[in-house]
Short mmCIF file of C-alpha atoms in Angstrom, two decimals:
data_model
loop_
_atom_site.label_atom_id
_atom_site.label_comp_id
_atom_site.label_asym_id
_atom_site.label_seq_id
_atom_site.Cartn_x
_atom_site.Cartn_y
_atom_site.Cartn_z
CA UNK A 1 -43.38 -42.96 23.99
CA UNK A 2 -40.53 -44.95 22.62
CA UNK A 3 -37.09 -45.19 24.67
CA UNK A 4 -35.77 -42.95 22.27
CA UNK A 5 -37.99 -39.51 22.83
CA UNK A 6 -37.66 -39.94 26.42
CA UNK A 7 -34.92 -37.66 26.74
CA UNK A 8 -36.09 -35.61 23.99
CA UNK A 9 -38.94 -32.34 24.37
CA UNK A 10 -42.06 -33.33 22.51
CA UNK A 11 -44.18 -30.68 21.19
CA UNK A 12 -47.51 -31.79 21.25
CA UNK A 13 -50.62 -30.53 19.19
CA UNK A 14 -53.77 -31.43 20.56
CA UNK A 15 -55.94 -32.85 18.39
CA UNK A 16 -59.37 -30.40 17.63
CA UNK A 17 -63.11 -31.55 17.74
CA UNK A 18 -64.73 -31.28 14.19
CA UNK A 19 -68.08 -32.07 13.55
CA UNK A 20 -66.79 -33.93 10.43
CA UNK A 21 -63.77 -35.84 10.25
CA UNK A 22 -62.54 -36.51 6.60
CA UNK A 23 -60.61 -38.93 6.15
CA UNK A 24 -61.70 -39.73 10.13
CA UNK A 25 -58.47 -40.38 11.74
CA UNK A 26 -59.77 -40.34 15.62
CA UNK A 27 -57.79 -42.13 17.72
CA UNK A 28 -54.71 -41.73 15.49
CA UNK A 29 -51.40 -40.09 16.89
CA UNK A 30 -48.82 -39.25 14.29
CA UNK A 31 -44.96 -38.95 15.37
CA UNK A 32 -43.36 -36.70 13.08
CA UNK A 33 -39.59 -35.41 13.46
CA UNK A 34 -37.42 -32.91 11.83
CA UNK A 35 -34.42 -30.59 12.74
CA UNK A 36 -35.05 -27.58 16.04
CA UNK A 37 -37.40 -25.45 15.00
CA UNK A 38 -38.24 -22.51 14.02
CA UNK A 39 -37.09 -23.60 10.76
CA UNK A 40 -39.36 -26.09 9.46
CA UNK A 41 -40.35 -27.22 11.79
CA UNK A 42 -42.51 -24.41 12.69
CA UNK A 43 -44.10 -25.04 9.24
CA UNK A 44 -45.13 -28.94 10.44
CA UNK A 45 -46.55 -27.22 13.22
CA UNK A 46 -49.04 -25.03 11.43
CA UNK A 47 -49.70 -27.80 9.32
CA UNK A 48 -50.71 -30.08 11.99
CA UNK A 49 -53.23 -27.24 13.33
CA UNK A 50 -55.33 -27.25 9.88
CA UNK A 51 -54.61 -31.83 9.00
CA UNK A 52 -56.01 -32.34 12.72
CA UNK A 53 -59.15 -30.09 12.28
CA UNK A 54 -59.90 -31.98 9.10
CA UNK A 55 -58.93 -35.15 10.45
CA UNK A 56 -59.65 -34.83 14.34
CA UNK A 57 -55.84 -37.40 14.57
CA UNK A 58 -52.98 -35.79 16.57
CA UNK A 59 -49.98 -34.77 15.89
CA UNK A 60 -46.71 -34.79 17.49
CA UNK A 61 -43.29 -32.74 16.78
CA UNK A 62 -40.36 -34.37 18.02
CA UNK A 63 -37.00 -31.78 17.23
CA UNK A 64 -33.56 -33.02 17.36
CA UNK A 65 -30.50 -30.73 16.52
CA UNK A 66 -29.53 -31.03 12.89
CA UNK A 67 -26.86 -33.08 13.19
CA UNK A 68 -28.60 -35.81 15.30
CA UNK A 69 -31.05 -36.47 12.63
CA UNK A 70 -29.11 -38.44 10.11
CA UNK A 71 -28.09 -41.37 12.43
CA UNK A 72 -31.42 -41.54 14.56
CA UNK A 73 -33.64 -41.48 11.94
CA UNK A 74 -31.20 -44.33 10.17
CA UNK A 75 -30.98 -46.41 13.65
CA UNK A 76 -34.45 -46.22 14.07
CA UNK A 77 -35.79 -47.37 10.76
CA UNK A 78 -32.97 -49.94 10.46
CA UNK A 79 -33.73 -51.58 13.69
CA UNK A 80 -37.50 -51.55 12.67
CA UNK A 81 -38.62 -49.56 15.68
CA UNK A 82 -41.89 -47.72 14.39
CA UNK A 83 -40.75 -44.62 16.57
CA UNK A 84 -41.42 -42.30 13.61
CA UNK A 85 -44.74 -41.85 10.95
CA UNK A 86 -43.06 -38.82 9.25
CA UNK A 87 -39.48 -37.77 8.98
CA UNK A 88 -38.12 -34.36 8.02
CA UNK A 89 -34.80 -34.69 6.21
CA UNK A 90 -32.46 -33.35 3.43
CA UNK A 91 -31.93 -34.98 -0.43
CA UNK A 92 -28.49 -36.39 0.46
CA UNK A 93 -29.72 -38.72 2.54
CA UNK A 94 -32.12 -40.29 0.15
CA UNK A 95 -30.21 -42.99 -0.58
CA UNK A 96 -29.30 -44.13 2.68
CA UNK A 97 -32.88 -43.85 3.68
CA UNK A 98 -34.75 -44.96 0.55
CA UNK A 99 -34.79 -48.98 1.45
CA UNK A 100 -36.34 -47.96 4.31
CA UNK A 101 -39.19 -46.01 3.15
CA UNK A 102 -42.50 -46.40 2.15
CA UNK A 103 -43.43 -45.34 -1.41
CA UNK A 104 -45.55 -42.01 -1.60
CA UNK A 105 -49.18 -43.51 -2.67
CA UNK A 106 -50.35 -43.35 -6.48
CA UNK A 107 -53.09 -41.09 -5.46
CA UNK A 108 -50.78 -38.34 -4.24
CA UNK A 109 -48.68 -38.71 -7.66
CA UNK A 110 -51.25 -37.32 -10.13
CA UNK A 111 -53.84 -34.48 -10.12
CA UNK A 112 -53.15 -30.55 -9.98
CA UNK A 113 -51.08 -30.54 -6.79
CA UNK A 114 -48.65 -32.95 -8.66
CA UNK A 115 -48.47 -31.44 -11.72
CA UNK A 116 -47.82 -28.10 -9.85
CA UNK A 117 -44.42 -29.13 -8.31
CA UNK A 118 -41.38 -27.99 -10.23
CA UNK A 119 -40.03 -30.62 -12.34
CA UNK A 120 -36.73 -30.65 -10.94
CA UNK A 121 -37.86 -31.53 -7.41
CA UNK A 122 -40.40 -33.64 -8.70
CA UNK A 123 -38.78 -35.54 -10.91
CA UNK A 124 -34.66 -35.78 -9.62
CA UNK A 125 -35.31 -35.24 -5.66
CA UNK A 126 -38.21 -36.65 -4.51
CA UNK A 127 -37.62 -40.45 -6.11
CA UNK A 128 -35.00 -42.75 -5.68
CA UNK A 129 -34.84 -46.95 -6.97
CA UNK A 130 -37.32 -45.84 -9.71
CA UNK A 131 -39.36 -44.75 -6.73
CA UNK A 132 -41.54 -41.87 -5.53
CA UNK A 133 -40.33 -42.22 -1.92
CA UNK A 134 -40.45 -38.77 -0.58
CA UNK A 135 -42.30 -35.56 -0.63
CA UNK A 136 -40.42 -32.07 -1.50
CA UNK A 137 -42.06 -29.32 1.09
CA UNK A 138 -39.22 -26.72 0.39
CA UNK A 139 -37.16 -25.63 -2.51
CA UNK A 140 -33.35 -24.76 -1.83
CA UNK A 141 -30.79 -23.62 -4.12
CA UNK A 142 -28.36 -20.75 -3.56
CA UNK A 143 -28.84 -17.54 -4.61
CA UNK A 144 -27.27 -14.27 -4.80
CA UNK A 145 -28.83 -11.58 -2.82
CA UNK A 146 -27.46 -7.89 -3.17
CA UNK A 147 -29.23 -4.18 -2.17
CA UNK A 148 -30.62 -1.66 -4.69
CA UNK A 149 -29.91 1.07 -3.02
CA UNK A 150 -26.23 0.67 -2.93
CA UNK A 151 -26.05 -0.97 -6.65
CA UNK A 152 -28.47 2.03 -8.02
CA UNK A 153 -26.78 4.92 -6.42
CA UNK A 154 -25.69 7.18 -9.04
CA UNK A 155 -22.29 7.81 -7.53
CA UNK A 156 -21.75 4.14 -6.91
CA UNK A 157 -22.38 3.13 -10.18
CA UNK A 158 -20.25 6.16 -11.22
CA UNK A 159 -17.18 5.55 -9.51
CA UNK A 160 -17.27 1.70 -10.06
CA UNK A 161 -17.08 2.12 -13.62
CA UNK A 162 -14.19 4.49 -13.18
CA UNK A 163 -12.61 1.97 -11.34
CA UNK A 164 -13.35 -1.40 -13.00
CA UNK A 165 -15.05 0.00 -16.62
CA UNK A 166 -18.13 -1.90 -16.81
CA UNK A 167 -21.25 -0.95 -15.14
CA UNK A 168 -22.24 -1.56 -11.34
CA UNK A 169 -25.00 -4.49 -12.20
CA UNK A 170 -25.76 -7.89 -10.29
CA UNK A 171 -22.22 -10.03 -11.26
CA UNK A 172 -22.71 -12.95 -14.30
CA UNK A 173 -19.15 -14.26 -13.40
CA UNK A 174 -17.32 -14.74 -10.39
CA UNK A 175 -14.69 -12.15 -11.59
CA UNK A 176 -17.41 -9.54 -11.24
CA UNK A 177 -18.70 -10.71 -7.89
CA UNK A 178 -14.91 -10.07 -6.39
CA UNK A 179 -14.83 -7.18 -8.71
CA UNK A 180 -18.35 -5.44 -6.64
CA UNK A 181 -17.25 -6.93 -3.09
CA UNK A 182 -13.35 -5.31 -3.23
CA UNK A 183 -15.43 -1.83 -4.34
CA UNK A 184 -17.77 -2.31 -2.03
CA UNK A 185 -15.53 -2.75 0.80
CA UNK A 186 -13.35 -0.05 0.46
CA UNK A 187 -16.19 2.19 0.08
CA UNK A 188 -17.84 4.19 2.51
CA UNK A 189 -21.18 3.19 1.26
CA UNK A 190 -21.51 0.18 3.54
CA UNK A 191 -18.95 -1.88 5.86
CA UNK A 192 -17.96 -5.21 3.75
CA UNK A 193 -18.51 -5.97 0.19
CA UNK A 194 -20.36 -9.68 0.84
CA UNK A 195 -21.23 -12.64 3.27
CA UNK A 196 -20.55 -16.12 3.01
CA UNK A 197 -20.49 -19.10 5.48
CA UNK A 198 -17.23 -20.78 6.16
CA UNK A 199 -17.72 -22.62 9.51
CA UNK A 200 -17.18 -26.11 9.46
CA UNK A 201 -20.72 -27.80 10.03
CA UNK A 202 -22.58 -24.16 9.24
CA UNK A 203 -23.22 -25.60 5.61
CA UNK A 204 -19.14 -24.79 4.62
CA UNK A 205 -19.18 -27.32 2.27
CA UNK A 206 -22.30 -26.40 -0.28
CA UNK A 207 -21.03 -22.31 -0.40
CA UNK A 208 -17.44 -24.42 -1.99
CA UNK A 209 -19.86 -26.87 -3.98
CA UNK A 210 -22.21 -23.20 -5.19
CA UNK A 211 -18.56 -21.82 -6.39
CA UNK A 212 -17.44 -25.07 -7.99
CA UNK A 213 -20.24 -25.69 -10.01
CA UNK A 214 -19.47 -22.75 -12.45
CA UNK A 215 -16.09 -24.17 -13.07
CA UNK A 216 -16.46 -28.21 -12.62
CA UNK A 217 -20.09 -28.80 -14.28
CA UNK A 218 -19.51 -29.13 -17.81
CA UNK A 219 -22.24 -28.96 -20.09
CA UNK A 220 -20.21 -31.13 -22.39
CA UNK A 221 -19.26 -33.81 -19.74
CA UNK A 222 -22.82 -34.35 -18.17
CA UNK A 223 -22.59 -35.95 -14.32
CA UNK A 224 -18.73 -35.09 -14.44
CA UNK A 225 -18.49 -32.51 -11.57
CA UNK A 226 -17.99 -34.65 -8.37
CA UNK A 227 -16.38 -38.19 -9.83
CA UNK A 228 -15.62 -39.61 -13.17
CA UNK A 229 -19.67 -40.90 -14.12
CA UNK A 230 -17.83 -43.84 -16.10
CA UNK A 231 -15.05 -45.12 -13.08
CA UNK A 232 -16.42 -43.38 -9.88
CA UNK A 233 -12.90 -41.43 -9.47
CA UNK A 234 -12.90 -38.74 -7.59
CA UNK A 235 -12.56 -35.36 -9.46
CA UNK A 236 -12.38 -32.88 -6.39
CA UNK A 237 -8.67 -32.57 -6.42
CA UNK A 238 -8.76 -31.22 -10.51
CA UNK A 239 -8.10 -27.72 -11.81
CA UNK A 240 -11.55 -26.52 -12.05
CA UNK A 241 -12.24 -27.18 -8.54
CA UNK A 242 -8.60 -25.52 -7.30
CA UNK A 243 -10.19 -22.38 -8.95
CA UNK A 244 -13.13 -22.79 -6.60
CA UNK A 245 -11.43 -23.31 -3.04
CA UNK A 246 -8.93 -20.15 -4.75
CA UNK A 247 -11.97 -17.95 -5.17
CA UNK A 248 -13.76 -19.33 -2.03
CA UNK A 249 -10.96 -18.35 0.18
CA UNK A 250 -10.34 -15.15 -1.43
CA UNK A 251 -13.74 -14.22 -0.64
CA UNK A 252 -12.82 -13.86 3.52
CA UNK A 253 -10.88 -10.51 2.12
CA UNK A 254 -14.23 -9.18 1.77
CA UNK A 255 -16.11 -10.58 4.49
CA UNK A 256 -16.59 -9.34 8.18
CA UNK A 257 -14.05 -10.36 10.57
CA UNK A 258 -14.57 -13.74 11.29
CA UNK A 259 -16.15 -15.22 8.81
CA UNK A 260 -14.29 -18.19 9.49
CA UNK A 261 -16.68 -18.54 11.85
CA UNK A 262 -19.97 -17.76 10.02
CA UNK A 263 -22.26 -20.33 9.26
CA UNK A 264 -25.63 -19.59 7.14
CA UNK A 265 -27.24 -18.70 9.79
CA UNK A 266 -25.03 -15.66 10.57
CA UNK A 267 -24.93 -14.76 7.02
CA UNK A 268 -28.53 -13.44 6.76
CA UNK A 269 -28.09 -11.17 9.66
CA UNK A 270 -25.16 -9.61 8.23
CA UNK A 271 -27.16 -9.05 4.80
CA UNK A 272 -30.60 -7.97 6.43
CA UNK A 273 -29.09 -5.87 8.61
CA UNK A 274 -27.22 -3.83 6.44
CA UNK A 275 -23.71 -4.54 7.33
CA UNK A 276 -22.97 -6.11 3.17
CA UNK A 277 -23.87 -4.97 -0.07
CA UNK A 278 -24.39 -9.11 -1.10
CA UNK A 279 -24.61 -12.24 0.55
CA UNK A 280 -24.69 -16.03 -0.88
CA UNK A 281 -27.33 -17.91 0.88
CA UNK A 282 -30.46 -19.62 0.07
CA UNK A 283 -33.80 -17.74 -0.63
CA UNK A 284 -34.31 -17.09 3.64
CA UNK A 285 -31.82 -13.90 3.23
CA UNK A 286 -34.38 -12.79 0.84
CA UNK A 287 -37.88 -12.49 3.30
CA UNK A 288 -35.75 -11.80 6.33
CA UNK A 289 -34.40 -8.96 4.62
CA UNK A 290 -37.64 -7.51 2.98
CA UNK A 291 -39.47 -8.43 6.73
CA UNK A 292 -37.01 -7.79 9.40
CA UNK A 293 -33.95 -5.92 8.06
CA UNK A 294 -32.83 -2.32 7.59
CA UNK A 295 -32.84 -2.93 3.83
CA UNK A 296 -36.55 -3.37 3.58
CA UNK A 297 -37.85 -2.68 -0.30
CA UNK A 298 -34.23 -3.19 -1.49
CA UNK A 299 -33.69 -6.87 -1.74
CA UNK A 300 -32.73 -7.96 -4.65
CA UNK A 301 -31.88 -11.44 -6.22
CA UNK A 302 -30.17 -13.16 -8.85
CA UNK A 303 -29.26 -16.41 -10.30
CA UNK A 304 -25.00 -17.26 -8.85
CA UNK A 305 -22.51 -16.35 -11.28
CA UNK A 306 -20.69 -18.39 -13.90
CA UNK A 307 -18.04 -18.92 -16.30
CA UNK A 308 -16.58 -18.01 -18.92
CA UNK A 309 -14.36 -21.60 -18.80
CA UNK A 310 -14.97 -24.54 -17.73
CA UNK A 311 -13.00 -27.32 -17.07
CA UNK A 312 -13.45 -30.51 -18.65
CA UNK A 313 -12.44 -33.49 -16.85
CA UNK A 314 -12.04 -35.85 -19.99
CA UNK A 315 -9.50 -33.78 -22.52
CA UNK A 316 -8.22 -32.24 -19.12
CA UNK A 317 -8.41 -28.82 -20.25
CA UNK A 318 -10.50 -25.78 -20.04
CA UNK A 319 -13.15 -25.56 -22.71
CA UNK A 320 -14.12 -21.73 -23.26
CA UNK A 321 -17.20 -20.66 -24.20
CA UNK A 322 -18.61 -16.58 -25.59
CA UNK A 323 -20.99 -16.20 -22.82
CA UNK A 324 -20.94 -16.64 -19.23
CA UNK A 325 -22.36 -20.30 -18.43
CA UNK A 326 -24.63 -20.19 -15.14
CA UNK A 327 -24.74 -22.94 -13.31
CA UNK A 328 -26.84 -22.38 -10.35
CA UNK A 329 -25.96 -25.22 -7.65
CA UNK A 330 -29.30 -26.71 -6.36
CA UNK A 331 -27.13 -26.68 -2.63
CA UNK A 332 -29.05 -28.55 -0.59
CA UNK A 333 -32.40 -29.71 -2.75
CA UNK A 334 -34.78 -28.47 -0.39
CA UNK A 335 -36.35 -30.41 2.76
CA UNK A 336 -38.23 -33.31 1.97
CA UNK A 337 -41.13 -35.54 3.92
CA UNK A 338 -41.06 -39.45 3.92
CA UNK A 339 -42.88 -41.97 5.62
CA UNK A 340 -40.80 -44.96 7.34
CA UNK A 341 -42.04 -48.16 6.02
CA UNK A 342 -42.17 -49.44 9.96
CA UNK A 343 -44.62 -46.81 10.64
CA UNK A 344 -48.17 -48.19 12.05
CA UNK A 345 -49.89 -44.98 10.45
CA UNK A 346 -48.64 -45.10 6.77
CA UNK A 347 -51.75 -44.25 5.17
CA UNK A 348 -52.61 -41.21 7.87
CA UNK A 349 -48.72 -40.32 7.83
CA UNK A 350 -49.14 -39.85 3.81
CA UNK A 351 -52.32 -38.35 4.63
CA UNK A 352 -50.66 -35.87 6.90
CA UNK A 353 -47.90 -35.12 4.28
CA UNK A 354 -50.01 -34.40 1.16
CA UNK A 355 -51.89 -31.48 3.97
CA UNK A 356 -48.04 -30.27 4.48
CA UNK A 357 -47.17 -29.99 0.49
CA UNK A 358 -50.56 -28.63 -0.96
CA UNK A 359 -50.52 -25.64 -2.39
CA UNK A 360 -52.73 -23.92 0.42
CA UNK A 361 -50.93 -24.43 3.43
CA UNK A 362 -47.19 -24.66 1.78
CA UNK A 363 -48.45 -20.96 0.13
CA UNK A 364 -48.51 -19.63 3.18
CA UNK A 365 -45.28 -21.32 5.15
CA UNK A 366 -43.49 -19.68 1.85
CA UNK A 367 -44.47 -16.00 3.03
CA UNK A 368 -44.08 -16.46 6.30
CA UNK A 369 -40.84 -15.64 8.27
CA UNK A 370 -38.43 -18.21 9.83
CA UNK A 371 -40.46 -21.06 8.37
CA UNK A 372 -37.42 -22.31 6.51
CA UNK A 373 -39.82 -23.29 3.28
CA UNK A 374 -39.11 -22.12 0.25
CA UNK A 375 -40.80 -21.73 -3.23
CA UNK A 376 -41.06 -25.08 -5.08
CA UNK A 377 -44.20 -25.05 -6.69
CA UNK A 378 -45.43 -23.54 -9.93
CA UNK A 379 -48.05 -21.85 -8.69
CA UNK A 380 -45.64 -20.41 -6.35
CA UNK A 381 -43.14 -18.32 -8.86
CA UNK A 382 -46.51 -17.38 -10.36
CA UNK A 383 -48.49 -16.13 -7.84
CA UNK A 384 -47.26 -13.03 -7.16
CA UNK A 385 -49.89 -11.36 -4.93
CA UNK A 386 -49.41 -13.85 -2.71
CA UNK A 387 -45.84 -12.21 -2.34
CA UNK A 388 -47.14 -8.87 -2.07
CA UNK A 389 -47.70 -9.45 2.57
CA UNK A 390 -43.47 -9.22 2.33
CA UNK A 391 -42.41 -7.69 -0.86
CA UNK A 392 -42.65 -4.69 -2.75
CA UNK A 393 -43.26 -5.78 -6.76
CA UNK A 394 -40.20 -4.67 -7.61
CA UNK A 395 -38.51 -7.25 -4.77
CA UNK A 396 -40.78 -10.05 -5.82
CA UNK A 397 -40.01 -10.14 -9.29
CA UNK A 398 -36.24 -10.58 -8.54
CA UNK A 399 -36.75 -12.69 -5.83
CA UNK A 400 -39.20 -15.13 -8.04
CA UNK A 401 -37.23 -14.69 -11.36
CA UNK A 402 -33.94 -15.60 -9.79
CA UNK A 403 -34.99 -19.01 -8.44
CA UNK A 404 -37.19 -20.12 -11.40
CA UNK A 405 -34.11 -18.88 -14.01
CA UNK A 406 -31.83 -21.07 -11.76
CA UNK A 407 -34.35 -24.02 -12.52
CA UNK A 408 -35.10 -23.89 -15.44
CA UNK A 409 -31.89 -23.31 -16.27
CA UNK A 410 -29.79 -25.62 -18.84
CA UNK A 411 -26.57 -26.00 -16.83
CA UNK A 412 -28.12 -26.14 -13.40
CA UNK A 413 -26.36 -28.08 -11.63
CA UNK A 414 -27.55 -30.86 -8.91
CA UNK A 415 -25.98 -31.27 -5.24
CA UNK A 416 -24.50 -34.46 -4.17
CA UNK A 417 -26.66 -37.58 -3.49
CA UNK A 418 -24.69 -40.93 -2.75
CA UNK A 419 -25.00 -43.95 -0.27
CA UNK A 420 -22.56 -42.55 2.44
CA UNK A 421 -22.79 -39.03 1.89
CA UNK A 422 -22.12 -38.36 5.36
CA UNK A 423 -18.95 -39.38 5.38
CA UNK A 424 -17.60 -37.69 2.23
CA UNK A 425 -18.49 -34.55 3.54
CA UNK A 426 -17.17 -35.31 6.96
CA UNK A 427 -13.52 -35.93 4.85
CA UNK A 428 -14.24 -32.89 2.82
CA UNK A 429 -14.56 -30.35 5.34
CA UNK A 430 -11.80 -31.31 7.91
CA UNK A 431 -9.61 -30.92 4.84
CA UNK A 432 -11.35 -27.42 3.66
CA UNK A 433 -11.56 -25.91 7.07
CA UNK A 434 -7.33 -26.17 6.68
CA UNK A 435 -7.18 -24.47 3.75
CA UNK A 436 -9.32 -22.07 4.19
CA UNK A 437 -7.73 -21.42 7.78
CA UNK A 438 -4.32 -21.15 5.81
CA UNK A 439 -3.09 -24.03 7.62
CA UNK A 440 -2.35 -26.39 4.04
CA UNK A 441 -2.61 -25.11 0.60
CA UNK A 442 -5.69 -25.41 -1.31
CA UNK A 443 -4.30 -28.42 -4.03
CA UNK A 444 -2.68 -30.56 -1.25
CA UNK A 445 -6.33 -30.03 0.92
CA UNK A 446 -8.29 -31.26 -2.85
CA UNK A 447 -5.34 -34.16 -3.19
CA UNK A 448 -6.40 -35.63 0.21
CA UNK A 449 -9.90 -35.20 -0.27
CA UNK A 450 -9.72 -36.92 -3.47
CA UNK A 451 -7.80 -39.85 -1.87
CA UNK A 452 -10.16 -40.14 0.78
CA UNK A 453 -13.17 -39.92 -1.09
CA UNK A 454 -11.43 -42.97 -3.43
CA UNK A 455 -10.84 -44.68 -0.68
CA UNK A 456 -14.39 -44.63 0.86
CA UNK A 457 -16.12 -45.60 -2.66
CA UNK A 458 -14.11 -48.67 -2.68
CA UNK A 459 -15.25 -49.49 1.06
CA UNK A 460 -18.84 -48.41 0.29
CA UNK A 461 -18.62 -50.64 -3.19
CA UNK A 462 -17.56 -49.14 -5.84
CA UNK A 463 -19.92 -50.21 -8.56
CA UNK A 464 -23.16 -49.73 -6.21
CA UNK A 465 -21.79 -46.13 -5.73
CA UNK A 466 -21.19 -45.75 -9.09
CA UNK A 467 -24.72 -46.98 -10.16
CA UNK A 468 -26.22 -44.42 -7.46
CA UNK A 469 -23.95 -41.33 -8.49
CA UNK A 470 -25.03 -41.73 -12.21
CA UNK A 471 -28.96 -42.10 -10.76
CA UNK A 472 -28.75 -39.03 -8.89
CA UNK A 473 -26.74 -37.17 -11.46
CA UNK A 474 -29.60 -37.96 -13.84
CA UNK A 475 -27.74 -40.86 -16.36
CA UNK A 476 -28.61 -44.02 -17.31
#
């Protein structure tokens, strides 16, 4: 093993006797890395079981915390040092990693199994250069997750309209989701109205991105949410996304007590268990609550709320529109599976890969608990007696209607992806965990961020990160 597992717990999967190997891949020992388990990584693990009986290789899980992965995976296959044949790791990175990669093989970009993955991961996430360089073997986008019994309740629904004069329904606009957590908690129904994660490094900065999408992304200035697609200027400090950090932070009136120090991770506890009537997370809140939660056969599950304005960063006003525009935030992008271009195994890495993604084994990691994998597949959304081990119907039709309407949706919106990207959301979130905390106010926290975030484009190269901004924001 390489100098740089030695300090690190390997997991190894011994490699099973088959009477038939095919493709035979004896002898073969794959490294493949990703964040601690259970999430995800439990998922490569169960994948390994069924590649190595086909393919009598071996497998090997090496798990680093989360926030080691970025710069070893980026040392290593910099420096050329073959240590890994299969890396775990998030969208954002893509172009940071991409000249480093191998490109997925032709083979694996036709057929059924590649006509079955959504075209928004397969298609925006999973290339990069004009190149197939990764795999997508989750889907991610947040959702909103909220309890049928508390929103059918006769009296609830009763005394909310009383209160607020529209009917007690999943929220369309932000306005309404404040509207249903101040009822909520002030209610005796349940403690707090909703859960959100604020901690700095618990995912902070994509619940502020999932809030400023409604208001920043534009249908009529396409690209436009995060910088200026036609001078790279940064366009975090404008009044679309002060409305954001305003309703972000106004969200902690409904949260437990200290939320400040809730990442994503807490969140789902606090929704599974009961202690909110709603929760923004990804789709996990969704199967832990319908598996091991006190709310079991009341999840429910809807695309974020929207807008009714949105601000548009070129006549530097709000353009209004006569319906609520979602746009769901793909926070995030899901977990994708590359192959280094140093690796010595390429063609059983790939090989290993396409056993992770098809539609058999990822089926299953998608109904199983703390697998971290998500729907991303067709046949996924459509399948729904596949759902029926965690759901009732009633659950799995909101669960699965929420995340296909979110993308397929016209406005959705896509996360971040830029050479650097680290560092931009290192800036961001020193400055957000101040406001946030109360300790600057929200437009001065955006002004600094947006000088920061100038100031590292012209470092990075301003016309390179202007070319990969308007690739990953899908322009010419």
């Amino acid at each position: 093993m390489k100098n740089l597992m030695l300090a690190t717990a390997l997991v190894p999967i011994a490699g099973l006797a088959s009477a038939a190997c095919a493709p035979d891949y004896s002898g073969v020992t794959l490294t493949v890395s990703t964040q601690n388990g259970p999430f995800i990584a439990s998922a490569l693990k169960t994948a390994a079981d069924s590649w190595q009986e086909k393919t009598c290789g071996t497998v090997e899980i090496v798990e680093f915390p989360f926030s080691e992965l970025y710069p070893k995976f980026l040392t290593a296959m910099s420096q050329q040092t073959g240590d890994f044949d299969v890396i775990g790791f998030i969208p954002a990175w893509a172009p940071d990693f991409a000249p480093f990669l191998s490109t997925m093989p032709a083979e694996m970009q036709q057929g059924p199994a590649w006509e079955d993955i959504h075209p928004v991961y397969r298609e925006r996430l999973m290339s990069w250069g004009g190149e197939v360089k990764s795999a997508t073997m989750d889907g991610d986008m947040h959702m909103l997750n909220y309890r049928a019994d508390l929103f059918e309740d006769e009296g609830n629904k009763a005394a909310f309209k009383e209160q607020y004069g529209y009917d007690l329904a999943a929220p369309v606009t932000w306005d309404q989701y404040y509207d249903i957590a101040q009822f909520f908690t002030a209610s005796d129904a349940v403690d707090f109205g909703t859960a959100e994660a604020y901690r700095r490094g618990g995912q902070q900065f994509w619940y502020f991105f999932s809030h400023a999408a409604s208001y920043t992304n534009n249908p009529n200035t396409p690209g436009a949410m995060f910088f200026d697609p036609e001078t790279m200027d940064a366009q975090i400090n404008n009044p679309g996304w002060l409305k954001a950090l305003e309703d972000y932070k106004r969200g902690l009136e409904f949260n437990p007590p200290g939320a400040l120090n809730n990442g994503s991770g807490d969140v789902r506890p606090l929704y599974s268990g009961g202690t909110v009537a709603m929760n923004i997370d990804w789709a996990d809140s969704g199967v832990l609550g319908a598996t091991e939660g006190a709310i079991a056969g009341n999840v429910r599950t809807a695309v974020l709320p929207g807008a009714t304005e949105i601000w548009n960063s070129e006549t530097e006003s709000w353009d209004s529109f006569d319906s609520p525009v979602a746009s769901p935030f793909l926070a995030f992008g899901g977990w994708q599976l590359a192959v280094p271009g140093d690796s010595r195994n390429s063609e059983a890495a790939w090989s290993y890969v396409a056993e992770v993604t098809s539609p058999e084994v990822s089926g299953q990691a998608i109904v199983t608990a703390n697998t971290g994998v998500n729907p991303y597949r067709l046949s996924h959304y459509e399948n729904l007696d596949n759902w029926s081990a965690i759901f009732t119907p009633a659950e799995a039709k909101s669960y699965l209607t929420a995340q296909r309407a979110s993308l397929d949706a016209d406005n959705v919106a896509l996360d971040l992806r830029l050479p650097g990207f680290f560092s931009y959301t290192e800036v961001l979130e020193i400055e957000l965990s101040k406001a946030i905390a109360g300790q600057v106010e929200p437009q001065e926290a955006l002004d600094a961020i947006a000088a920061e975030w100038n100031k590292l484009t012209d470092e990075f190269g301003r016309d390179n990160q202007l070319a990969a901004y308007r690739a990953a924001m899908g322009l010419d």
